[in-house]
CSV table of C-alpha atoms in Angstrom, one decimal:
chain,number,residue,atom,x,y,z
Z,21,MET,CA,72.2,-27.8,-13.3
Z,22,THR,CA,70.1,-24.9,-11.8
Z,23,ILE,CA,72.1,-22.3,-9.9
Z,24,LEU,CA,70.1,-20.6,-7.2
Z,25,SER,CA,71.3,-17.0,-6.7
Z,26,SER,CA,70.7,-14.6,-3.8
Z,27,PRO,CA,68.4,-13.7,-2.0
Z,28,ILE,CA,67.6,-17.4,-1.3
Z,29,GLY,CA,68.9,-18.2,2.2
Z,30,ALA,CA,71.2,-21.2,2.5
Z,31,ASP,CA,68.6,-23.0,4.7
Z,32,TYR,CA,66.1,-22.9,1.8
Z,33,ARG,CA,68.4,-23.8,-1.1
Z,34,PRO,CA,68.1,-27.6,-0.9
Z,35,ALA,CA,64.3,-27.4,-0.6
Z,36,THR,CA,64.1,-24.9,-3.4
Z,37,THR,CA,66.3,-27.1,-5.7
Z,38,ALA,CA,64.0,-30.1,-5.0
Z,39,ALA,CA,60.8,-28.1,-5.6
Z,40,VAL,CA,62.1,-26.5,-8.8
Z,41,ALA,CA,63.1,-29.9,-10.2
Z,42,ALA,CA,59.7,-31.4,-9.3
Z,43,LEU,CA,57.8,-28.5,-10.9
Z,44,THR,CA,60.0,-28.5,-14.0
Z,45,ASP,CA,59.5,-32.2,-14.4
Z,46,ALA,CA,55.7,-31.6,-14.3
Z,47,GLY,CA,56.0,-28.9,-17.0
Z,48,VAL,CA,55.2,-26.0,-14.7
Z,49,PRO,CA,57.2,-22.8,-15.5
Z,50,VAL,CA,59.5,-21.5,-12.7
Z,51,HIS,CA,61.5,-18.4,-12.5
Z,52,LEU,CA,64.4,-17.9,-10.1
Z,53,PRO,CA,66.1,-14.9,-8.5
Z,54,GLY,CA,68.5,-13.1,-10.9
Z,55,THR,CA,66.2,-13.4,-13.9
Z,56,GLU,CA,64.3,-10.7,-15.7
Z,57,ALA,CA,61.0,-12.7,-15.3
Z,58,TYR,CA,61.5,-13.1,-11.6
Z,59,ALA,CA,62.1,-9.3,-11.2
Z,60,ALA,CA,59.0,-8.5,-13.2
Z,61,LEU,CA,56.7,-10.9,-11.3
Z,62,THR,CA,57.9,-9.8,-7.9
Z,63,GLY,CA,57.3,-6.1,-8.4
Z,64,THR,CA,55.0,-4.3,-5.9
Z,65,SER,CA,53.0,-1.1,-6.0
Z,66,ASN,CA,54.4,-0.1,-2.6
Z,67,LEU,CA,58.2,0.2,-3.0
Z,68,THR,CA,58.7,-0.2,0.7
Z,69,LYS,CA,57.3,-3.8,0.4
Z,70,ALA,CA,60.1,-5.7,-1.4
Z,71,ILE,CA,59.4,-9.4,-1.7
Z,72,GLN,CA,62.0,-12.1,-2.2
Z,73,PRO,CA,60.4,-15.5,-2.7
Z,74,VAL,CA,62.7,-18.5,-3.4
Z,75,ALA,CA,61.0,-18.9,-6.8
Z,76,VAL,CA,58.1,-17.6,-8.8
Z,77,VAL,CA,55.6,-19.8,-10.6
Z,78,PRO,CA,53.5,-17.9,-13.3
Z,79,VAL,CA,50.5,-20.3,-13.2
Z,80,ARG,CA,48.5,-20.9,-16.3
Z,81,ASP,CA,45.5,-22.6,-14.7
Z,82,ALA,CA,44.2,-24.1,-11.4
Z,83,ALA,CA,46.1,-27.3,-12.1
Z,84,ASP,CA,49.4,-25.4,-12.0
Z,85,VAL,CA,48.4,-23.9,-8.6
Z,86,SER,CA,47.6,-27.4,-7.2
Z,87,ARG,CA,50.9,-28.8,-8.4
Z,88,THR,CA,52.8,-25.9,-6.9
Z,89,VAL,CA,51.0,-26.2,-3.5
Z,90,ARG,CA,51.7,-29.9,-3.3
Z,91,VAL,CA,55.3,-29.6,-4.4
Z,92,ALA,CA,56.0,-26.8,-1.9
Z,93,ALA,CA,54.4,-28.8,0.9
Z,94,ALA,CA,56.6,-31.8,0.1
Z,95,ALA,CA,59.7,-29.6,0.1
Z,96,GLY,CA,58.8,-27.9,3.4
Z,97,LEU,CA,58.2,-24.5,1.7
Z,98,ARG,CA,55.3,-22.1,2.0
Z,99,VAL,CA,53.2,-20.7,-0.9
Z,100,ALA,CA,52.4,-17.1,-1.3
Z,101,VAL,CA,50.2,-15.5,-4.1
Z,102,GLN,CA,50.4,-12.2,-6.0
Z,103,SER,CA,48.6,-10.8,-9.0
Z,104,THR,CA,49.0,-7.1,-9.5
Z,105,GLY,CA,51.4,-6.4,-6.7
Z,106,HIS,CA,49.0,-4.3,-4.5
Z,107,GLY,CA,48.8,-6.7,-1.6
Z,108,ALA,CA,52.5,-7.4,-0.9
Z,109,THR,CA,53.4,-7.4,2.8
Z,110,GLU,CA,55.8,-10.2,3.8
Z,111,THR,CA,59.3,-10.8,2.3
Z,112,MET,CA,58.3,-14.4,1.4
Z,113,GLN,CA,61.9,-15.7,1.9
Z,114,ASP,CA,60.6,-19.2,2.7
Z,115,ALA,CA,57.9,-19.3,0.1
Z,116,ILE,CA,57.3,-20.0,-3.6
Z,117,LEU,CA,55.3,-17.2,-5.1
Z,118,VAL,CA,52.3,-18.2,-7.2
Z,119,SER,CA,51.7,-15.4,-9.7
Z,120,THR,CA,48.2,-15.4,-11.0
Z,121,SER,CA,48.6,-12.4,-13.4
Z,122,ALA,CA,48.2,-14.6,-16.5
Z,123,LEU,CA,44.7,-15.8,-15.4
Z,124,ASP,CA,42.9,-13.3,-17.5
Z,125,GLU,CA,39.6,-14.9,-18.2
Z,126,LEU,CA,36.8,-12.3,-18.3
Z,127,THR,CA,33.2,-13.1,-19.5
Z,128,VAL,CA,30.2,-10.9,-18.9
Z,129,HIS,CA,26.8,-12.6,-18.9
Z,130,ALA,CA,24.8,-9.4,-19.5
Z,131,ASP,CA,21.3,-11.0,-19.6
Z,132,GLU,CA,21.8,-12.6,-16.2
Z,133,ARG,CA,23.9,-9.7,-14.8
Z,134,TRP,CA,27.0,-11.6,-13.7
Z,135,ALA,CA,30.6,-12.0,-14.8
Z,136,ARG,CA,33.3,-14.6,-14.5
Z,137,VAL,CA,36.7,-13.1,-13.7
Z,138,GLY,CA,40.1,-14.6,-13.6
Z,139,ALA,CA,42.5,-13.9,-10.7
Z,140,GLY,CA,44.8,-11.9,-12.9
Z,141,VAL,CA,42.2,-9.4,-14.1
Z,142,ARG,CA,42.2,-5.8,-12.8
Z,143,TRP,CA,39.0,-3.9,-12.1
Z,144,ALA,CA,39.5,-1.5,-15.1
Z,145,ALA,CA,39.0,-4.4,-17.5
Z,146,VAL,CA,35.8,-5.4,-15.8
Z,147,LEU,CA,34.4,-1.9,-15.8
Z,148,ASP,CA,35.2,-1.5,-19.6
Z,149,ALA,CA,33.6,-4.9,-20.4
Z,150,CYS,CA,30.4,-4.2,-18.4
Z,151,ALA,CA,30.0,-0.6,-19.7
Z,152,PRO,CA,28.3,-1.4,-23.1
Z,153,HIS,CA,25.6,-3.3,-21.1
Z,154,GLY,CA,24.9,-0.6,-18.6
Z,155,LEU,CA,26.2,-2.8,-15.9
Z,156,ALA,CA,28.9,-2.4,-13.2
Z,157,GLY,CA,31.1,-4.3,-10.8
Z,158,LEU,CA,31.7,-2.9,-7.4
Z,159,ALA,CA,35.3,-1.7,-7.9
Z,160,GLY,CA,37.3,0.2,-5.5
Z,161,SER,CA,38.7,3.7,-5.7
Z,162,SER,CA,41.5,2.5,-7.9
Z,163,PRO,CA,40.4,0.4,-10.9
Z,164,ASP,CA,44.1,-0.6,-11.3
Z,165,VAL,CA,43.7,-3.0,-8.4
Z,166,GLY,CA,43.2,-6.7,-9.0
Z,167,VAL,CA,39.6,-8.0,-8.7
Z,168,VAL,CA,40.3,-11.1,-6.6
Z,169,GLY,CA,42.5,-9.5,-3.9
Z,170,TYR,CA,40.0,-6.7,-3.5
Z,171,LEU,CA,37.1,-9.1,-3.1
Z,172,THR,CA,38.7,-11.4,-0.6
Z,173,GLY,CA,39.3,-8.3,1.6
Z,174,GLY,CA,35.7,-7.2,1.5
Z,175,GLY,CA,35.9,-4.3,-0.9
Z,176,LEU,CA,34.7,-0.8,0.3
Z,177,GLY,CA,34.4,1.3,-2.9
Z,178,PRO,CA,33.2,4.7,-3.9
Z,179,VAL,CA,29.5,3.5,-4.1
Z,180,ALA,CA,29.6,1.2,-1.1
Z,181,ARG,CA,26.8,3.0,0.8
Z,182,THR,CA,24.5,2.3,-2.1
Z,183,HIS,CA,25.5,-1.1,-3.2
Z,184,GLY,CA,27.3,-2.6,-0.2
Z,185,LEU,CA,30.5,-4.5,0.0
Z,186,ALA,CA,32.0,-5.9,-3.2
Z,187,SER,CA,32.5,-9.3,-1.5
Z,188,ASP,CA,28.8,-9.6,-1.0
Z,189,THR,CA,28.4,-9.8,-4.8
Z,190,VAL,CA,30.4,-13.0,-5.1
Z,191,ARG,CA,28.4,-15.9,-6.2
Z,192,ALA,CA,31.2,-18.5,-6.6
Z,193,PHE,CA,35.0,-18.9,-6.1
Z,194,ASP,CA,37.3,-21.3,-7.9
Z,195,VAL,CA,40.0,-21.9,-5.3
Z,196,VAL,CA,42.9,-24.1,-4.5
Z,197,THR,CA,43.2,-24.8,-0.8
Z,198,GLY,CA,46.3,-25.4,1.2
Z,199,ASP,CA,46.0,-29.2,0.7
Z,200,GLY,CA,46.4,-28.7,-3.0
Z,201,VAL,CA,42.7,-29.5,-3.9
Z,202,ALA,CA,40.9,-27.4,-6.4
Z,203,ARG,CA,37.4,-26.6,-5.3
Z,204,ARG,CA,34.4,-24.7,-6.5
Z,205,VAL,CA,32.9,-22.8,-3.6
Z,206,THR,CA,29.4,-21.3,-3.3
Z,207,ALA,CA,26.9,-20.5,-0.6
Z,208,THR,CA,25.7,-24.1,-0.8
Z,209,ASN,CA,28.9,-25.9,-1.9
Z,210,HIS,CA,31.6,-25.7,0.9
Z,211,PRO,CA,29.6,-22.9,2.6
Z,212,GLU,CA,32.2,-22.6,5.4
Z,213,LEU,CA,34.8,-21.7,2.8
Z,214,PHE,CA,32.4,-19.3,1.1
Z,215,TRP,CA,32.0,-17.5,4.5
Z,216,GLY,CA,35.8,-17.3,5.0
Z,217,LEU,CA,36.9,-16.4,1.5
Z,218,ARG,CA,34.7,-13.2,1.6
Z,219,GLY,CA,36.7,-11.1,4.0
Z,220,GLY,CA,39.3,-13.6,5.1
Z,221,LYS,CA,41.9,-12.1,2.8
Z,222,GLY,CA,43.5,-15.2,1.3
Z,223,THR,CA,43.9,-17.1,4.6
Z,224,LEU,CA,42.0,-20.1,3.2
Z,225,GLY,CA,43.2,-20.6,-0.3
Z,226,ILE,CA,44.5,-19.3,-3.6
Z,227,VAL,CA,41.5,-18.1,-5.7
Z,228,THR,CA,41.9,-18.7,-9.5
Z,229,ALA,CA,38.6,-17.2,-10.6
Z,230,VAL,CA,35.4,-15.6,-9.2
Z,231,GLU,CA,31.9,-15.2,-10.4
Z,232,ILE,CA,30.2,-11.9,-9.3
Z,233,ASP,CA,26.8,-10.3,-9.6
Z,234,LEU,CA,26.7,-7.0,-11.4
Z,235,VAL,CA,24.6,-4.0,-10.7
Z,236,GLU,CA,22.7,-1.8,-13.1
Z,237,GLN,CA,24.7,1.5,-13.0
Z,238,ALA,CA,25.6,3.0,-16.3
Z,239,GLU,CA,26.4,6.5,-14.9
Z,240,LEU,CA,27.2,8.3,-11.7
Z,241,TYR,CA,27.1,11.9,-10.6
Z,242,ALA,CA,30.5,11.9,-9.1
Z,243,GLY,CA,33.9,13.6,-8.8
Z,244,ALA,CA,35.8,15.7,-6.3
Z,245,LEU,CA,35.8,19.3,-5.0
Z,246,TRP,CA,39.2,20.6,-4.1
Z,247,PHE,CA,39.5,23.6,-1.8
Z,248,ALA,CA,42.4,25.7,-0.6
Z,249,GLY,CA,43.9,25.0,2.8
Z,250,ALA,CA,42.5,28.4,4.0
Z,251,ASP,CA,39.0,26.9,3.6
Z,252,ALA,CA,39.8,23.7,5.4
Z,253,ALA,CA,38.0,24.5,8.6
Z,254,ALA,CA,34.7,25.5,6.9
Z,255,VAL,CA,34.9,22.5,4.5
Z,256,VAL,CA,35.7,19.8,7.1
Z,257,ARG,CA,33.2,21.1,9.7
Z,258,THR,CA,30.4,21.3,7.0
Z,259,TRP,CA,31.2,17.9,5.7
Z,260,SER,CA,30.9,16.5,9.3
Z,261,ARG,CA,27.3,17.8,9.6
Z,262,TRP,CA,26.5,17.0,6.0
Z,263,CYS,CA,27.2,13.3,6.5
Z,264,ASP,CA,24.4,13.2,9.1
Z,265,VAL,CA,21.8,13.8,6.4
Z,266,LEU,CA,23.4,12.2,3.3
Z,267,PRO,CA,21.2,9.3,2.1
Z,268,GLU,CA,22.5,5.9,1.0
Z,269,GLU,CA,22.6,7.1,-2.7
Z,270,GLY,CA,25.7,9.1,-1.7
Z,271,THR,CA,29.1,7.8,-0.7
Z,272,THR,CA,31.8,10.4,0.4
Z,273,SER,CA,35.1,11.1,2.0
Z,274,VAL,CA,37.1,14.1,2.9
Z,275,ALA,CA,40.9,14.2,2.6
Z,276,VAL,CA,43.5,16.8,3.7
Z,277,MET,CA,46.2,16.6,1.1
Z,278,ARG,CA,49.8,17.8,1.1
Z,279,LEU,CA,50.8,17.1,-2.5
Z,280,PRO,CA,54.4,17.6,-3.7
Z,281,ASP,CA,55.5,20.5,-5.9
Z,282,LEU,CA,55.9,18.2,-9.0
Z,283,PRO,CA,54.7,18.6,-12.6
Z,284,PHE,CA,52.2,15.7,-12.4
Z,285,VAL,CA,50.3,17.6,-9.6
Z,286,PRO,CA,47.7,20.1,-10.9
Z,287,GLU,CA,48.9,23.6,-10.7
Z,288,PRO,CA,46.6,24.9,-7.9
Z,289,LEU,CA,47.5,22.0,-5.6
Z,290,ARG,CA,51.3,21.8,-6.0
Z,291,GLY,CA,53.3,22.2,-2.8
Z,292,THR,CA,50.5,23.3,-0.7
Z,293,THR,CA,47.8,22.0,1.7
Z,294,SER,CA,44.4,21.4,0.1
Z,295,VAL,CA,41.1,19.7,1.1
Z,296,ALA,CA,39.3,17.3,-1.3
Z,297,VAL,CA,35.7,16.2,-0.8
Z,298,ARG,CA,35.0,13.0,-2.8
Z,299,PHE,CA,31.4,12.3,-3.8
Z,300,ALA,CA,29.6,9.6,-5.8
Z,301,TRP,CA,25.9,9.7,-6.2
Z,302,THR,CA,24.1,6.7,-7.7
Z,303,GLY,CA,20.6,8.3,-8.0
Z,304,ASP,CA,19.1,11.1,-10.1
Z,305,PRO,CA,21.9,13.5,-11.0
Z,306,ALA,CA,19.6,16.5,-10.3
Z,307,VAL,CA,19.1,15.3,-6.7
Z,308,GLY,CA,22.9,14.6,-6.4
Z,309,GLU,CA,23.6,18.2,-7.6
Z,310,GLU,CA,21.3,19.5,-4.9
Z,311,MET,CA,22.9,17.3,-2.2
Z,312,ILE,CA,26.5,18.5,-3.0
Z,313,ARG,CA,25.4,22.1,-3.0
Z,314,ALA,CA,26.0,22.2,0.8
Z,315,ILE,CA,29.7,21.6,0.1
Z,316,ARG,CA,30.0,23.7,-3.1
Z,317,SER,CA,28.6,26.7,-1.3
Z,318,VAL,CA,31.2,26.7,1.5
Z,319,ALA,CA,33.9,28.3,-0.6
Z,320,THR,CA,35.0,28.5,-4.2
Z,321,PRO,CA,36.6,25.2,-5.2
Z,322,LEU,CA,40.1,25.3,-6.8
Z,323,ILE,CA,39.0,22.3,-8.9
Z,324,ASP,CA,35.5,20.9,-9.3
Z,325,THR,CA,35.2,17.6,-11.2
Z,326,VAL,CA,31.7,16.6,-9.9
Z,327,GLN,CA,29.6,15.8,-12.9
Z,328,VAL,CA,27.8,13.0,-14.7
Z,329,ILE,CA,30.4,10.4,-15.6
Z,330,PRO,CA,30.3,6.9,-17.0
Z,331,TYR,CA,30.5,4.3,-14.3
Z,332,ALA,CA,33.6,3.0,-16.0
Z,333,ALA,CA,35.3,6.3,-15.1
Z,334,LEU,CA,34.9,5.5,-11.4
Z,335,GLY,CA,38.6,6.0,-10.8
Z,336,ALA,CA,38.2,9.7,-11.5
Z,337,VAL,CA,36.5,10.2,-8.1
Z,338,HIS,CA,39.6,9.6,-6.0
Z,339,THR,CA,42.3,9.8,-8.8
Z,340,ASP,CA,44.5,7.3,-6.9
Z,341,PRO,CA,48.1,7.2,-8.4
Z,342,THR,CA,49.0,4.1,-10.4
Z,343,ASP,CA,52.8,4.3,-10.4
Z,344,PRO,CA,54.6,2.4,-7.7
Z,345,MET,CA,55.7,4.6,-4.8
Z,346,PRO,CA,57.3,4.1,-1.3
Z,347,LEU,CA,54.4,4.5,1.0
Z,348,HIS,CA,53.6,4.2,4.7
Z,349,GLU,CA,49.9,3.5,5.2
Z,350,HIS,CA,47.7,3.0,8.3
Z,351,HIS,CA,44.0,3.2,9.1
Z,352,SER,CA,41.6,3.2,12.1
Z,353,LEU,CA,37.9,2.7,12.4
Z,354,LEU,CA,35.7,5.4,14.0
Z,355,ASP,CA,32.3,5.2,15.6
Z,356,ALA,CA,31.5,8.8,14.8
Z,357,PHE,CA,32.9,12.0,13.2
Z,358,PRO,CA,31.2,14.8,15.1
Z,359,LEU,CA,32.2,18.5,15.0
Z,360,GLU,CA,34.7,17.8,17.8
Z,361,ALA,CA,36.4,15.2,15.6
Z,362,ALA,CA,36.4,17.6,12.7
Z,363,ASP,CA,38.2,20.1,14.9
Z,364,ARG,CA,40.6,17.5,16.0
Z,365,LEU,CA,41.4,16.6,12.4
Z,366,LEU,CA,42.1,20.3,11.7
Z,367,GLU,CA,44.3,20.5,14.8
Z,368,LEU,CA,46.3,17.5,13.9
Z,369,VAL,CA,46.7,17.8,10.1
Z,370,GLY,CA,45.2,21.1,9.0
Z,371,PRO,CA,47.1,23.8,7.1
Z,372,ASP,CA,48.6,25.2,10.3
Z,373,ALA,CA,49.8,21.8,11.6
Z,374,GLN,CA,53.2,20.2,11.3
Z,375,CYS,CA,52.1,17.0,9.4
Z,376,ALA,CA,54.2,14.5,7.5
Z,377,GLN,CA,51.3,12.8,5.8
Z,378,VAL,CA,50.6,13.2,2.1
Z,379,MET,CA,47.0,12.3,2.7
Z,380,VAL,CA,44.7,12.0,5.7
Z,381,GLU,CA,41.3,10.8,4.7
Z,382,VAL,CA,38.0,10.3,6.6
Z,383,ARG,CA,35.6,8.1,4.7
Z,384,GLN,CA,31.9,7.7,5.6
Z,385,LEU,CA,30.7,4.1,5.8
Z,386,GLY,CA,27.3,2.8,6.8
Z,387,GLY,CA,24.4,2.4,4.4
Z,388,LYS,CA,24.2,-0.9,2.6
Z,389,VAL,CA,27.6,-1.8,4.0
Z,390,LEU,CA,25.6,-2.9,7.1
Z,391,ASP,CA,23.6,-5.4,5.1
Z,392,ASP,CA,25.1,-8.9,4.4
Z,393,GLY,CA,22.1,-10.0,2.4
Z,394,GLY,CA,21.4,-12.8,4.8
Z,395,VAL,CA,24.7,-14.6,3.8
Z,396,PRO,CA,27.2,-13.8,6.6
Z,397,SER,CA,30.9,-13.5,5.8
Z,398,ALA,CA,34.2,-13.2,7.6
Z,399,PHE,CA,34.3,-9.4,6.8
Z,400,PRO,CA,34.7,-7.7,10.2
Z,401,TYR,CA,33.2,-4.5,11.7
Z,402,ARG,CA,30.4,-3.8,9.2
Z,403,ASP,CA,29.0,-1.4,11.7
Z,404,ALA,CA,31.9,1.1,11.8
Z,405,ALA,CA,30.6,4.6,10.9
Z,406,PHE,CA,33.8,6.0,9.5
Z,407,SER,CA,37.4,5.1,8.6
Z,408,LEU,CA,40.5,7.1,9.1
Z,409,PHE,CA,43.3,6.5,6.5
Z,410,THR,CA,46.7,8.0,6.4
Z,411,VAL,CA,49.4,7.9,3.7
Z,412,GLY,CA,52.9,9.1,4.1
Z,413,LEU,CA,55.6,9.2,1.4
Z,414,MET,CA,58.7,7.4,2.5
Z,415,ILE,CA,61.3,9.5,0.8
Z,416,PRO,CA,64.7,10.0,2.5
Z,417,GLU,CA,64.0,13.5,3.8
Z,418,VAL,CA,61.0,12.3,6.0
Z,419,ALA,CA,61.3,8.5,6.2
Z,420,GLN,CA,62.2,8.6,9.9
Z,421,VAL,CA,59.5,11.0,10.7
Z,422,VAL,CA,56.5,9.6,8.9
Z,423,PRO,CA,55.8,6.5,11.1
Z,424,ARG,CA,55.9,8.5,14.3
Z,425,ASP,CA,53.7,11.2,12.7
Z,426,THR,CA,51.3,8.4,11.6
Z,427,ALA,CA,51.0,7.2,15.2
Z,428,ARG,CA,50.4,10.8,16.3
Z,429,VAL,CA,47.5,11.3,14.0
Z,430,HIS,CA,45.7,8.0,14.8
Z,431,ASP,CA,46.3,8.4,18.6
Z,432,GLY,CA,44.7,11.8,18.3
Z,433,PHE,CA,41.4,10.1,17.4
Z,434,ALA,CA,41.3,7.8,20.4
Z,435,THR,CA,38.1,9.4,21.6
Z,436,TRP,CA,36.1,8.2,18.6
Z,437,ALA,CA,38.2,5.1,17.6
Z,438,ARG,CA,37.1,1.6,18.0
Z,439,ASP,CA,38.9,-1.8,17.9
Z,440,GLY,CA,39.4,-3.5,14.6
Z,441,GLY,CA,40.6,-2.9,11.1
Z,442,LEU,CA,39.7,-3.5,7.5
Z,443,PRO,CA,41.5,-6.4,5.7
Z,444,ASN,CA,42.3,-4.4,2.5
Z,445,PHE,CA,43.8,-1.5,4.5
Z,446,THR,CA,45.9,-3.5,6.9
Z,447,ASP,CA,49.3,-5.3,6.3
Z,448,SER,CA,48.5,-9.0,6.4
Z,449,ALA,CA,51.7,-10.0,8.1
Z,450,GLY,CA,51.8,-12.0,11.3
Z,451,PRO,CA,49.4,-12.6,14.2
Z,452,GLN,CA,49.1,-8.9,15.0
Z,453,TRP,CA,47.3,-8.5,11.7
Z,454,ALA,CA,44.7,-11.1,12.5
Z,455,GLU,CA,44.2,-9.8,16.0
Z,456,ARG,CA,43.5,-6.4,14.6
Z,457,VAL,CA,41.4,-7.3,11.6
Z,458,PHE,CA,39.3,-10.1,13.0
Z,459,THR,CA,37.1,-10.4,16.0
Z,460,PRO,CA,38.2,-13.3,18.3
Z,461,ALA,CA,35.3,-15.4,17.1
Z,462,VAL,CA,36.0,-14.8,13.4
Z,463,ALA,CA,39.8,-15.5,14.0
Z,464,ARG,CA,39.0,-18.8,15.8
Z,465,ARG,CA,36.6,-19.9,13.0
Z,466,LEU,CA,39.2,-19.0,10.3
Z,467,GLN,CA,41.9,-20.9,12.3
Z,468,THR,CA,39.6,-24.0,12.4
Z,469,LEU,CA,38.9,-23.9,8.7
Z,470,SER,CA,42.6,-23.3,7.9
Z,471,MET,CA,43.6,-26.4,9.9
Z,472,VAL,CA,41.0,-28.5,8.0
Z,473,TYR,CA,41.8,-27.2,4.4
Z,474,ASP,CA,45.5,-26.5,5.0
Z,475,PRO,CA,46.6,-29.0,7.6
Z,476,ASP,CA,50.4,-28.4,7.0
Z,477,ALA,CA,50.0,-24.6,7.0
Z,478,VAL,CA,51.4,-24.3,3.5
Z,479,LEU,CA,49.7,-21.0,2.7
Z,480,LEU,CA,51.8,-18.0,3.8
Z,481,ALA,CA,48.6,-15.9,4.3
Z,482,ALA,CA,47.4,-18.4,6.9
Z,483,ARG,CA,50.2,-17.4,9.4
Z,484,GLY,CA,48.0,-14.7,10.8
Z,485,VAL,CA,45.3,-17.0,11.9
Z,486,ARG,CA,47.5,-20.0,12.7
Z,487,SER,CA,50.0,-18.4,15.1
């Protein structure tokens, strides 16, 4: 007899017992609360996002996903999905969690410049597999992130202005929709799903594998320039003007950092305010060196890592942390970042400001991000010029302050802000998420598709567009 331990609420125990029995009878592995496997599979990268599904199914293939979806529907439960733990938002207390982390298929077709990638694969593995062929997938700033979750949210990476959105490189999805049917989706086979899976962030199905086009990009001229807080004004104002003339071969962001005084932080940056200019140049390194000269000449950098690097070392541009941490994140979209906005950034978060954020980043968008290649997708707001992203560390000393400070920073950019958000930067929980991330027309279209392919609203991610 299976004993269901906390945190399953009493209302869900009969349904969970029935679902576990049905899955076990079908030979599908199931892990319950209180077991080591359950704990390992429900871990998240953001420690403020604890999840408590009624059970976890570590699927081995698409057939396991289909069985799980159908069993959950019959039991009156929802189904959620997680691979690497980077996209956790809801507690999942009425859901069975499908863990796709074991779906590790990875095949590079170098001659035809495409790859087939399982839903459990992280970008680092793809980059390493492509490197010997001089090819590259459009990964994000952190190669530790899962490929599929990143792609379904659009994917704005460190070379986005040159190569566009990562989701635009998808040529096919293998997906199980909310009705439990496994489907192969392309631009010509279920084209409506192909539209919605690229940018719809999991609202329409559980992706088990993707096929993506690769780009020829063996190397980059890339890295970061770190400056002392005393140079923040000159650096940020120069960066604002520099973005006006930066061609599409360059993708860049500027970040005001307040890194803790801890051993893992490089000595010059510990316990102080600094400014980092991130830069990735996809063209001739000599031209890239000339382009970045405008920033290098502002002041003497504390750290300068901008150099020719293998594309597989893409993560060195932003050096995003990989260990789980308790974070409070938020972002806004901006129509412009003129000198007045640069001055506002300095006023709100510069070295003389009282600011509770570990990082406040402004990232330039535009370039090839604007081009959907003639195959429209659900990704919203391609025409945003910049994004504003804040990260606060939710440690006891400042946990009560950080959310209020986050609102202060974003409210301060109201003059240049626009409606909307980016799926990968926004918590996908509830109708407020859908209202913020999707235009009304896109939200209505996703809702219609969800009702067709998930008539019983089994997929937890569909809540945002079905509410």
